[in-house]
Every structure is written in structure tokens, then in C-alpha cells.
Amino acid sequence: MKLIAISRLRQDANRYPGVKKQVENWYKVVKNAKWNNLEEVKKIYKTAEAVGNFTVFNLKGNNYRLIVGIDYESQVIYYKYFLTHSEYDKNNWKNDPYF
């Protein structure tokens, strides 16, 4: 898979100390993945879920949410948001027109 906006993901994640390793590990897995659907994603990330048109990954013991759009046909992941659990629960990210 190709990840669009990895630099923006890294920049957003840098706001939170101690999560860099988890983001980099997620990226290593993603760039080598060839997923065709959410079920294949869930073989590696059991807690990944579809919410609207996004896929949400829980990182670092469910403390952070990584929200992306996945185009399985093109094998592209579009980074959207990196949030703490409490930021995610405010649902402001659901105002995104792609949601």
C-alpha cells in the first residue's frame, strides 16, 4: 500500500510524546501490505474498524486513533487524522466531507 501524507502523520503524531514508535511500526506494516478489504486489515489489526468512509486504527493501548481512508483497488491509504482517544470521542473529525 502507498500512504499519502506520511509526513503530515508524523508531524501530527509528534504532538504526543511516546507514540512515535507505534506510528513508525504501523507505517512499516502498511507500506508492505496488500490488503483487498477490511477483513484482511483485521488479520493484522484486530481492532481496526470502518467508521463512515474511514478506517480507524487504535494505537498504543487504545490511547490514540489513527484515521485513514483506504482505496483497496488502487492500494492507497490516505492519512486523515491522528487523535487522542478523548479527541476522537468529540466526533469533530466526522465533519470531514469524506466521512
C-alpha positions as a LaTeX table, in Angstrom:
\begin{tabular}{lrrr}
\hline
Residue & $x$ (\AA) & $y$ (\AA) & $z$ (\AA) \\
\hline
Met1 & 0.00 & 0.00 & 0.00 \\
Lys2 & 1.09 & 3.54 & $-0.62$ \\
Leu3 & 0.47 & 6.02 & 2.18 \\
Ile4 & $-0.37$ & 9.57 & 1.17 \\
Ala5 & 0.80 & 12.23 & 3.67 \\
Ile6 & 3.16 & 10.23 & 5.89 \\
Ser7 & 4.99 & 13.47 & 6.70 \\
Arg8 & 1.74 & 15.02 & 7.94 \\
Leu9 & 1.02 & 11.93 & 10.05 \\
Arg10 & 4.47 & 12.15 & 11.61 \\
Gln11 & 4.02 & 15.85 & 12.26 \\
Asp12 & 0.63 & 15.32 & 13.92 \\
Ala13 & 1.88 & 12.39 & 16.00 \\
Asn14 & 4.86 & 14.43 & 17.22 \\
Arg15 & 2.43 & 16.45 & 19.34 \\
Tyr16 & 2.11 & 13.41 & 21.61 \\
Pro17 & 5.21 & 12.14 & 23.40 \\
Gly18 & 5.88 & 8.44 & 23.34 \\
Val19 & 3.84 & 7.37 & 20.31 \\
Lys20 & 6.48 & 7.71 & 17.58 \\
Lys21 & 7.46 & 4.03 & 17.72 \\
Gln22 & 3.87 & 2.86 & 17.27 \\
Val23 & 3.32 & 5.18 & 14.30 \\
Glu24 & 6.53 & 4.02 & 12.63 \\
Asn25 & 5.65 & 0.36 & 13.25 \\
Trp26 & 2.19 & 0.92 & 11.76 \\
Tyr27 & 3.77 & 2.57 & 8.72 \\
Lys28 & 6.22 & $-0.32$ & 8.19 \\
Val29 & 3.33 & $-2.79$ & 8.15 \\
Val30 & 1.16 & $-0.64$ & 5.90 \\
Lys31 & 3.77 & 0.06 & 3.24 \\
Asn32 & 4.31 & $-3.70$ & 2.80 \\
Ala33 & 0.63 & $-4.66$ & 2.97 \\
Lys34 & $-1.52$ & $-5.69$ & 0.02 \\
Trp35 & $-4.98$ & $-5.50$ & 1.55 \\
Asn36 & $-8.12$ & $-6.01$ & $-0.52$ \\
Asn37 & $-10.71$ & $-5.38$ & 2.19 \\
Leu38 & $-11.23$ & $-4.63$ & 5.87 \\
Glu39 & $-11.19$ & $-8.30$ & 6.80 \\
Glu40 & $-7.60$ & $-8.55$ & 5.59 \\
Val41 & $-6.68$ & $-5.44$ & 7.58 \\
Lys42 & $-8.23$ & $-7.03$ & 10.68 \\
Lys43 & $-5.99$ & $-10.09$ & 10.35 \\
Ile44 & $-3.14$ & $-7.81$ & 11.43 \\
Tyr45 & $-5.02$ & $-5.04$ & 13.28 \\
Lys46 & $-7.86$ & $-6.84$ & 15.05 \\
Thr47 & $-9.39$ & $-3.65$ & 16.43 \\
Ala48 & $-9.41$ & $-1.78$ & 13.11 \\
Glu49 & $-12.91$ & $-0.74$ & 12.17 \\
Ala50 & $-14.79$ & 1.02 & 9.43 \\
Val51 & $-16.47$ & 4.23 & 10.61 \\
Gly52 & $-18.25$ & 6.00 & 7.79 \\
Asn53 & $-15.87$ & 6.00 & 4.82 \\
Phe54 & $-12.82$ & 5.86 & 7.09 \\
Thr55 & $-10.85$ & 3.06 & 8.70 \\
Val56 & $-9.86$ & 3.68 & 12.31 \\
Phe57 & $-6.80$ & 2.09 & 13.91 \\
Asn58 & $-6.26$ & 2.03 & 17.68 \\
Leu59 & $-2.64$ & 2.66 & 18.64 \\
Lys60 & $-0.71$ & 2.38 & 21.88 \\
Gly61 & $-3.22$ & 0.54 & 24.00 \\
Asn62 & $-6.22$ & 2.34 & 22.51 \\
Asn63 & $-4.87$ & 5.72 & 23.65 \\
Tyr64 & $-4.68$ & 7.09 & 20.10 \\
Arg65 & $-6.80$ & 6.81 & 16.97 \\
Leu66 & $-5.31$ & 6.87 & 13.51 \\
Ile67 & $-7.99$ & 7.64 & 10.92 \\
Val68 & $-7.41$ & 6.94 & 7.24 \\
Gly69 & $-9.23$ & 6.40 & 4.00 \\
Ile70 & $-8.29$ & 3.22 & 2.14 \\
Asp71 & $-8.68$ & 2.70 & $-1.59$ \\
Tyr72 & $-8.19$ & $-1.06$ & $-1.84$ \\
Glu73 & $-8.37$ & $-1.10$ & $-5.63$ \\
Ser74 & $-5.57$ & 1.46 & $-6.04$ \\
Gln75 & $-3.70$ & 0.18 & $-2.95$ \\
Val76 & $-3.54$ & 3.69 & $-1.48$ \\
Ile77 & $-4.10$ & 4.85 & 2.09 \\
Tyr78 & $-4.98$ & 8.50 & 2.65 \\
Tyr79 & $-3.99$ & 9.81 & 6.07 \\
Lys80 & $-6.73$ & 11.95 & 7.62 \\
Tyr81 & $-6.40$ & 12.36 & 11.41 \\
Phe82 & $-4.28$ & 11.32 & 14.38 \\
Leu83 & $-6.18$ & 11.90 & 17.62 \\
Thr84 & $-6.13$ & 11.01 & 21.29 \\
His85 & $-8.98$ & 8.84 & 22.45 \\
Ser86 & $-10.74$ & 11.83 & 24.02 \\
Glu87 & $-10.32$ & 13.97 & 20.87 \\
Tyr88 & $-11.76$ & 11.12 & 18.82 \\
Asp89 & $-14.78$ & 10.86 & 21.12 \\
Lys90 & $-15.68$ & 14.51 & 20.46 \\
Asn91 & $-16.56$ & 13.40 & 16.90 \\
Asn92 & $-15.34$ & 16.64 & 15.27 \\
Trp93 & $-13.49$ & 14.51 & 12.68 \\
Lys94 & $-16.87$ & 13.27 & 11.46 \\
Asn95 & $-17.46$ & 16.74 & 9.95 \\
Asp96 & $-14.96$ & 15.80 & 7.22 \\
Pro97 & $-16.78$ & 15.83 & 3.85 \\
Tyr98 & $-15.36$ & 12.40 & 3.01 \\
Phe99 & $-16.91$ & 10.87 & 6.14 \\
\hline
\end{tabular}
